[in-house]
Short mmCIF file of C-alpha atoms in Angstrom, two decimals:
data_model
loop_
_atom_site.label_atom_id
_atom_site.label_comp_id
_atom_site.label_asym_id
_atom_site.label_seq_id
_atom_site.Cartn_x
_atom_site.Cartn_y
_atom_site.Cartn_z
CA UNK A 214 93.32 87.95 86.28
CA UNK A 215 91.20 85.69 85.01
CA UNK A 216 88.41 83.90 83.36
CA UNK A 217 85.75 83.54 86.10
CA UNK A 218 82.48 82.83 85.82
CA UNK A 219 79.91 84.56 83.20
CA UNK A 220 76.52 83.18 84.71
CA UNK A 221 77.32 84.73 88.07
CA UNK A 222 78.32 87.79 86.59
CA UNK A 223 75.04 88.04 85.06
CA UNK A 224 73.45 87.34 87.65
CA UNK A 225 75.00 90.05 89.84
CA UNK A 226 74.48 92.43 87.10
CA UNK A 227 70.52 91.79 87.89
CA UNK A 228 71.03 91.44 91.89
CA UNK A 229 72.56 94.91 91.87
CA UNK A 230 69.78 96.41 89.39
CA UNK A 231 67.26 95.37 91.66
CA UNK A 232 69.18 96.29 94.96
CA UNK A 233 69.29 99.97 93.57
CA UNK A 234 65.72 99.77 92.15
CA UNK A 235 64.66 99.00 95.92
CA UNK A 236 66.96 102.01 97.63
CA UNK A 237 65.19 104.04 94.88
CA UNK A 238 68.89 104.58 93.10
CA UNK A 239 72.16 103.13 94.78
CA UNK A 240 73.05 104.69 98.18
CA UNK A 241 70.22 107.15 98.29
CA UNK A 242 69.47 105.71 101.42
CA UNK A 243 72.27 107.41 103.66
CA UNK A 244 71.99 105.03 106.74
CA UNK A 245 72.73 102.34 104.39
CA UNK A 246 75.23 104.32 102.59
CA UNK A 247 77.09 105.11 105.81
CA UNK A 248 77.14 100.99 106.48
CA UNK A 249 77.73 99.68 103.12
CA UNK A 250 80.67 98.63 100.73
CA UNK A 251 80.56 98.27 97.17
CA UNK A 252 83.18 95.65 95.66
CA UNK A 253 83.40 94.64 92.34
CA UNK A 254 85.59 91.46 91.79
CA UNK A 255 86.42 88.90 89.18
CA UNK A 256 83.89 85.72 90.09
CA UNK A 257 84.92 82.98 92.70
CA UNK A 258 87.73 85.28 94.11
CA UNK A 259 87.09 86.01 97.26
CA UNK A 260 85.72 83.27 100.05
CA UNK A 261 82.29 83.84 101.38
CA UNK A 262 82.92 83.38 104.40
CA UNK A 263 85.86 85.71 104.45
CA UNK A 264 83.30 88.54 103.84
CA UNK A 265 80.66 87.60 106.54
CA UNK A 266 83.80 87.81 108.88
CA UNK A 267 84.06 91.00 107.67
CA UNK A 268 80.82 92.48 108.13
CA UNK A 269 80.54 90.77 111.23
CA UNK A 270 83.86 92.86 112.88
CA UNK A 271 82.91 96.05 111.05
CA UNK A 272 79.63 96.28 110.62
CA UNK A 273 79.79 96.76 106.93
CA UNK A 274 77.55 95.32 104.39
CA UNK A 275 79.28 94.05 101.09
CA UNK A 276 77.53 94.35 97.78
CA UNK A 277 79.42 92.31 96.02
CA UNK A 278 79.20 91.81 91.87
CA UNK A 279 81.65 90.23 89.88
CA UNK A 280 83.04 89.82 86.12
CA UNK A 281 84.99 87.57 83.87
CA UNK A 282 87.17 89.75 82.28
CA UNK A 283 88.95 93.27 82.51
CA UNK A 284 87.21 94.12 79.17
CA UNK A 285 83.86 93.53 80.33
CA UNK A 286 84.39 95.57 83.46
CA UNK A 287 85.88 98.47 82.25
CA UNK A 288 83.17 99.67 80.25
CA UNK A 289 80.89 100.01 83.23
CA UNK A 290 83.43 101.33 85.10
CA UNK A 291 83.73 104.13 82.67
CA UNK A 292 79.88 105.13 82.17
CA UNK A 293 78.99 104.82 85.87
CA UNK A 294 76.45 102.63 85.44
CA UNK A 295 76.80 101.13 88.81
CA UNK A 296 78.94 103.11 91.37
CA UNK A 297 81.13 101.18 92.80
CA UNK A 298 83.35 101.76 95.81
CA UNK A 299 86.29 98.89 95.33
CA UNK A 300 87.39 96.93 92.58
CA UNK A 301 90.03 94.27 91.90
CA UNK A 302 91.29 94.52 88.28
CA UNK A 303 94.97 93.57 86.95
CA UNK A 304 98.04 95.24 86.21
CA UNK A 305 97.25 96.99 82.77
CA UNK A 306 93.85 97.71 83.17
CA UNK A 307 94.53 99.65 86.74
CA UNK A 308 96.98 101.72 84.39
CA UNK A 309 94.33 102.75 81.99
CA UNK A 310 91.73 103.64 85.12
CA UNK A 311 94.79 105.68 86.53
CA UNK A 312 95.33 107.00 83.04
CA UNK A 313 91.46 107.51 82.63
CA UNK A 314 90.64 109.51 85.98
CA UNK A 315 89.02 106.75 87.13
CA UNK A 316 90.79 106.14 90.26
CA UNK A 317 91.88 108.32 93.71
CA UNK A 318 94.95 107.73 95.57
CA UNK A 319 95.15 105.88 98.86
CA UNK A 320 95.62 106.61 102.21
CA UNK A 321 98.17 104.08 103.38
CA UNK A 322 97.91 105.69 106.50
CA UNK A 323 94.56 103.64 106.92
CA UNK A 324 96.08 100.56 105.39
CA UNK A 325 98.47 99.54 107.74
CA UNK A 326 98.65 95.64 106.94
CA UNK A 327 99.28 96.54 103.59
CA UNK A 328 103.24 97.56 104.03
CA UNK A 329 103.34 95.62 106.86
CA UNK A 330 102.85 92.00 105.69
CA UNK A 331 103.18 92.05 101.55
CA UNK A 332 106.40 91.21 100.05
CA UNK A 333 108.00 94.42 99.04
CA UNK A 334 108.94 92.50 95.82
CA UNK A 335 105.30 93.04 94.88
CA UNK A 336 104.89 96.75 95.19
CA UNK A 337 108.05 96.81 93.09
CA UNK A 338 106.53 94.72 90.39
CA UNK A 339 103.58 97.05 90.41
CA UNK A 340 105.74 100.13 89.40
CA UNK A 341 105.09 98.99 86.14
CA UNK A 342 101.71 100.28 85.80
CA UNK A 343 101.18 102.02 89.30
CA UNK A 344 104.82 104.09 88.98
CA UNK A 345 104.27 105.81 92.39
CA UNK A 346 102.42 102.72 94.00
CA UNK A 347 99.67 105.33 94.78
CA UNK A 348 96.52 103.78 93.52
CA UNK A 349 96.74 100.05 94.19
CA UNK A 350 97.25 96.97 97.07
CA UNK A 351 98.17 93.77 95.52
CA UNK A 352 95.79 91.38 96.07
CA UNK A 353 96.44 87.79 93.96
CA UNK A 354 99.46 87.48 91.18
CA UNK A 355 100.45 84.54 89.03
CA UNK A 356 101.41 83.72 85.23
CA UNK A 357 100.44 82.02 82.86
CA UNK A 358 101.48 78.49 81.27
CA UNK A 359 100.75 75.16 80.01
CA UNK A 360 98.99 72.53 81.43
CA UNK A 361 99.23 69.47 80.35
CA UNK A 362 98.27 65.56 80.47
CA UNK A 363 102.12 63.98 81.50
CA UNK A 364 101.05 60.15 80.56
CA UNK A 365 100.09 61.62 76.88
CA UNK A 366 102.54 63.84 76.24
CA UNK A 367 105.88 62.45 76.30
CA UNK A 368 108.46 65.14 74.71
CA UNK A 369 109.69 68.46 76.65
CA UNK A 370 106.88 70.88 77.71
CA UNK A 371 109.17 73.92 77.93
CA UNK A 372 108.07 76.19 74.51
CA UNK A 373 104.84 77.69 73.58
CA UNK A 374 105.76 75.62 70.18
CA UNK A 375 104.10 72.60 71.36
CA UNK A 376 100.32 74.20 70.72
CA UNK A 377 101.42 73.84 67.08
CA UNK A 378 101.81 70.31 67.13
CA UNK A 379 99.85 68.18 65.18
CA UNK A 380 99.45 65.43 67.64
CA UNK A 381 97.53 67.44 70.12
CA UNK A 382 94.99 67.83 67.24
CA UNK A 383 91.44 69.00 68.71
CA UNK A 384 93.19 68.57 72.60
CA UNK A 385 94.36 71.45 72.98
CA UNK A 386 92.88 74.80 74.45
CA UNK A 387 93.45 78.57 74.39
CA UNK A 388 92.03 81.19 76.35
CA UNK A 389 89.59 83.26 74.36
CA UNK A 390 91.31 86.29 75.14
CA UNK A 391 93.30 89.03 72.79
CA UNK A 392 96.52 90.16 75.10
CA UNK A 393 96.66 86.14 76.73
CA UNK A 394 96.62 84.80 73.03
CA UNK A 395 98.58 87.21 71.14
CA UNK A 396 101.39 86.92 73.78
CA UNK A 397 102.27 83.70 73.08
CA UNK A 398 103.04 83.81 69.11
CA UNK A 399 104.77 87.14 70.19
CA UNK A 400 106.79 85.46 72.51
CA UNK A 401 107.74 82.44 70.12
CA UNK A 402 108.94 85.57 68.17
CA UNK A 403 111.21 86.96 70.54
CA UNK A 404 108.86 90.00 70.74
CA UNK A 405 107.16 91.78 74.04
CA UNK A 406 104.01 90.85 75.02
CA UNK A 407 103.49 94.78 74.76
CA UNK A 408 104.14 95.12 71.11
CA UNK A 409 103.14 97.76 69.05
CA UNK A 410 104.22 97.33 66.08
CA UNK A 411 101.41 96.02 63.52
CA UNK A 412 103.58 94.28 61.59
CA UNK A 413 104.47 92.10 64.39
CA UNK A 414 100.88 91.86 65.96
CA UNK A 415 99.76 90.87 62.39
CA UNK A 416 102.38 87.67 62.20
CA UNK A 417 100.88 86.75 65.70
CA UNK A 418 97.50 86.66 64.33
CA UNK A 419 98.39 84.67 61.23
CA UNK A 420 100.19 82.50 63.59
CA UNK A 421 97.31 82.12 65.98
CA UNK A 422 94.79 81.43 62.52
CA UNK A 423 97.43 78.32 61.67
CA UNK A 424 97.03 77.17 64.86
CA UNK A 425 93.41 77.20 64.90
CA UNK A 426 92.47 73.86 63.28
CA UNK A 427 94.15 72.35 66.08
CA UNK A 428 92.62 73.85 68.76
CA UNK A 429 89.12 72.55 70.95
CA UNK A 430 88.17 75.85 72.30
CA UNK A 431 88.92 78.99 73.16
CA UNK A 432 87.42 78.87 76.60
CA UNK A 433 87.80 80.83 79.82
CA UNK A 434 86.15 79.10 82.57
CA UNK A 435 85.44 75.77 81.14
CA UNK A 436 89.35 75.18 81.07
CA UNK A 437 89.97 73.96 84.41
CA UNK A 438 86.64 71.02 83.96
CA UNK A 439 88.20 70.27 80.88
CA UNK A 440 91.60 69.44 82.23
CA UNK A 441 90.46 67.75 84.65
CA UNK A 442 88.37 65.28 83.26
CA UNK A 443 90.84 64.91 80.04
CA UNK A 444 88.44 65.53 77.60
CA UNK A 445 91.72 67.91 77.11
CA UNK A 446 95.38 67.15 76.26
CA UNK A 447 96.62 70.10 77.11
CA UNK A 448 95.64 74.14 77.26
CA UNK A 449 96.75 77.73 78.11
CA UNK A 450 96.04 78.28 81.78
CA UNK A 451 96.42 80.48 84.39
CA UNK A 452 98.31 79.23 87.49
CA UNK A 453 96.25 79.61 90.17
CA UNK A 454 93.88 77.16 88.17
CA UNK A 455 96.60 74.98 87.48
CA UNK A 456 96.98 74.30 90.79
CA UNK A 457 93.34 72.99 91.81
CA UNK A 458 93.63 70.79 88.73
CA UNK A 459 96.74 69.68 89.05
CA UNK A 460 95.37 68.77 93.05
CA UNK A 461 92.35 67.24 91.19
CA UNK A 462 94.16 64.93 88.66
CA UNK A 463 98.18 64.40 89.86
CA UNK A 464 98.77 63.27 86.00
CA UNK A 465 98.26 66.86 84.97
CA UNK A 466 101.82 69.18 84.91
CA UNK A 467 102.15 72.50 85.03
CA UNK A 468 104.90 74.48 82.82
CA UNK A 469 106.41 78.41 82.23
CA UNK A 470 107.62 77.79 79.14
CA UNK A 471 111.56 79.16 78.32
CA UNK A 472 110.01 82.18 75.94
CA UNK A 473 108.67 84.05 78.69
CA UNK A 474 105.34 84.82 79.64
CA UNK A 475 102.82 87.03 81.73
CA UNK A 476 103.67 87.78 85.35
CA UNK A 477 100.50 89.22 86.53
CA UNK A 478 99.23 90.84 89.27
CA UNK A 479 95.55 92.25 90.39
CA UNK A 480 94.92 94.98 93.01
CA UNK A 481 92.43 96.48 94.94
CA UNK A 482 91.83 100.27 94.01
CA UNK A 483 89.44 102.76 94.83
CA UNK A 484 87.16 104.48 92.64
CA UNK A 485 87.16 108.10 91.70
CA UNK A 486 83.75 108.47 92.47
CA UNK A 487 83.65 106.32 95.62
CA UNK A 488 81.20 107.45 98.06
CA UNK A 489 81.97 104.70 101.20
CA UNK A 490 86.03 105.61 100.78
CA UNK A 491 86.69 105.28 104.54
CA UNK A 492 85.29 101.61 104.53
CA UNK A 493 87.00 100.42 101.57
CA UNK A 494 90.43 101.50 102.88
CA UNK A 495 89.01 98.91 105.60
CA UNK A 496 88.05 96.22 103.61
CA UNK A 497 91.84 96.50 102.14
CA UNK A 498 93.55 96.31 104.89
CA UNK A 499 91.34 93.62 106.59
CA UNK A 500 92.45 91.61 103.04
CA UNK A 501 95.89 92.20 104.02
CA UNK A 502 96.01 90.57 107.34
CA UNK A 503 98.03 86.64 106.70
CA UNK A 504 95.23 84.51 108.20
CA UNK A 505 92.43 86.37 106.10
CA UNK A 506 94.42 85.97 103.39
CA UNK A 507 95.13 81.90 104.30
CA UNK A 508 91.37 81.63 103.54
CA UNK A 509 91.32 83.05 100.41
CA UNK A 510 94.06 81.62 99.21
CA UNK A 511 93.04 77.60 100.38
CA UNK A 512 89.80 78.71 98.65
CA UNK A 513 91.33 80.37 95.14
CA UNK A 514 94.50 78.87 94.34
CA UNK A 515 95.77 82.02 93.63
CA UNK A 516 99.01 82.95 95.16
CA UNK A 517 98.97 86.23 97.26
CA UNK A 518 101.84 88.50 98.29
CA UNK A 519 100.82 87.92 102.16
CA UNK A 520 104.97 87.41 102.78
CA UNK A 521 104.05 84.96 106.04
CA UNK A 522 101.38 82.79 103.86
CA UNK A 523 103.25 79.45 102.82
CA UNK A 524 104.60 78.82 106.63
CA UNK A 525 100.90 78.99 107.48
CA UNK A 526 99.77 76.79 105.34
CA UNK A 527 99.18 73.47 106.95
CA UNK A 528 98.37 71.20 103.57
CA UNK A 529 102.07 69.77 102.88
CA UNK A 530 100.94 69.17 99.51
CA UNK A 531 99.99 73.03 98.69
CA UNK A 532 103.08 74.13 100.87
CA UNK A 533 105.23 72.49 98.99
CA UNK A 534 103.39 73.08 95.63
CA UNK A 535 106.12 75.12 92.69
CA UNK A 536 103.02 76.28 91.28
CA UNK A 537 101.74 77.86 95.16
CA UNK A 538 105.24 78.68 95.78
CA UNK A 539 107.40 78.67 92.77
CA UNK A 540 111.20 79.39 92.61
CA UNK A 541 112.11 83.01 91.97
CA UNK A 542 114.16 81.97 88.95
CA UNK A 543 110.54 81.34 87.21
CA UNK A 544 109.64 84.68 87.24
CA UNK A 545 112.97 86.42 86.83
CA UNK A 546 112.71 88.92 83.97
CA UNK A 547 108.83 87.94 82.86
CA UNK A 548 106.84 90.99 81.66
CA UNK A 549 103.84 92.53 83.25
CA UNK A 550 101.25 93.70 80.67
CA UNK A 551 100.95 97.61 79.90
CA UNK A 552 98.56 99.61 78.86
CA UNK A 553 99.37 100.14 75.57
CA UNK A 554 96.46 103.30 74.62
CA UNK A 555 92.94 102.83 73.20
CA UNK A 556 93.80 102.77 69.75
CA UNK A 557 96.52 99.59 70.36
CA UNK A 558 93.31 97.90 72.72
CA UNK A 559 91.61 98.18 69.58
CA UNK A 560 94.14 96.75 67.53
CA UNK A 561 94.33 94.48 69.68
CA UNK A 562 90.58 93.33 69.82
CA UNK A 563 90.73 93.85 66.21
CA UNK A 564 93.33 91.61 65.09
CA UNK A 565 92.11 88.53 67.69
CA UNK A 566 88.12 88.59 66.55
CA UNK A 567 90.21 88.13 63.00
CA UNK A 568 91.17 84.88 64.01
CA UNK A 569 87.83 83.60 65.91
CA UNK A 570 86.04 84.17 62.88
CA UNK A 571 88.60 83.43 60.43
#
């Protein structure tokens, strides 16, 4: 779920445009066809090598382009410019493809690591916006919190309320997007980070505008550096993150704060128009196998629903990490974000450029 990295997204964008330009249009080439794999993934979130290790027992080349946010995939999806075979969004957007025809079922039949070795717990959790678990194979959850500097900040970080404090004046940084920002003022209301209810979304924005002349940046990817180094206080992160900066500077805490907030989880699904099905069911269920899934995970951050991962892991540090491996009571009764219709996304969008440009 998560901000990732815009340059290589970019980038990709022009890798694949000249990749297709070459086959004289994508996959007109049927021998490559037959061999290939499209994936489209959020930046940095899968481990190089754990894709030449693929090819290299299949045969299948990856073509692999990635984005920084749900919103800026979406739209590509949805107007086929590129056809892509396998992507990896999160929880409400994967309702809105299934909602959207974008999508085909799987065969589970074909993905037999899937069932096998993740958590049941996980396919549960995805009932919220696969209801039949029919379209989707977790891949990476999380939630998101507050990370903050513990020898500057010396009072309880357990309440979204402390991003309104005055101290933390220009230290302090939110994630520059609408459903991660808008939760938290709905939270502090008592209110579901699905609302729909203008009335509500509109107190969240005014909120968020108070807040603003205390806040850095609204950043994505530039969080984590910022942390780290402590030309930040404090800022709205996600927890795989939180967990290579926390490794990176020990001072740095980690908290869910008591309001609730987003459990999150993203998924592999297959595209509607997907013309290399039989290898993507392949590429998911080699991602479900535990030590495939150690790699990615040593290089991410990001916890995975791999049920055998933490006794594998050999760093004591990691293994015994609450942000790796947190207690259950930290995500009892958090909320999953829904797809909430195209008119509420553009409420949504709507109401949060309103306090950017505010």
């Amino acid at each position: 779920m998560k901000g990732k990295k815009l340059f290589k997204f970019v980038l990709s964008v022009l890798l694949t445009a000249a990749f297709c330009l070459n086959l004289t249009g994508c996959g007109s080439d049927s021998s490559k066809k037959e061999n290939s794999l499209y994936v489209y993934s959020w930046g940095d979130y899968i481990d190089p090598k754990v894709l030449d290790m693929f090819e290299k027992e299949t045969g299948i080349h990856v073509i692999l382009d990635e984005f920084d946010t749900n919103e800026n995939m979406y739209p590509r999806v949805y107007e086929g410019a590129v056809h892509y075979d396998i992507i990896c969004p999160s929880d409400y957007m994967i309702q809105k493809m299934i909602a959207n025809n974008l999508l085909q079922p799987l065969d589970f039949e074909k993905i037999p690591n899937a069932k096998k070795n993740i958590d049941a717990k996980f396919f549960e959790q995805s009932k919220e916006f696969d209801p039949e678990n029919k379209y989707s194979v977790p891949y990476c959850w999380g939630t998101v919190g507050i990370m903050y500097d513990s020898t500057v900040v010396d009072e309880p970080v357990d309440s979204w309320n402390i991003l309104w404090n005055e101290k933390y004046k220009d230290k302090i940084l939110m994630q520059d997007s609408a459903r991660d920002s808008l939760m938290i003022p709905l939270k502090l209301m008592g209110r579901s980070m699905n609302e729909t209810d203008q009335k509500y979304l509109e107190q969240a924005r005014d909120m968020l505008i108070k807040q603003k002349p205390l806040v850095q940046a609204y950043v994505i990817d530039e969080a984590k550096d910022k942390l780290i180094s402590g030309e930040s206080t404090m800022g709205v992160i996600f927890s795989g993150e939180a967990l290579m900066i926390s490794l990176a500077n020990p001072k740095m805490k980690f908290s869910v704060p008591k309001e609730g907030t987003n459990f999150w989880i993203d998924s592999w699904v297959i595209t509607k128009d997907a013309e290399n099905v039989d290898n993507a069911h392949k590429f998911i269920n080699f991602m479900c196998r535990p030590d495939i899934a150690l790699i990615n995970f040593d290089f991410l951050g990001y916890s995975t629903p791999i049920e055998a991962l933490k006794d594998m892991e050999e760093n004591e540090e990691i293994r015994n990490s609450p942000i790796a491996f947190p207690d259950p009571e930290v995500y009892k009764n958090q909320e999953t974000y829904k797809y909430l219709g195209n008119e509420m996304d553009k409420i949504y969008n709507r109401l949060w450029m309103q306090v950017k440009v505010d």
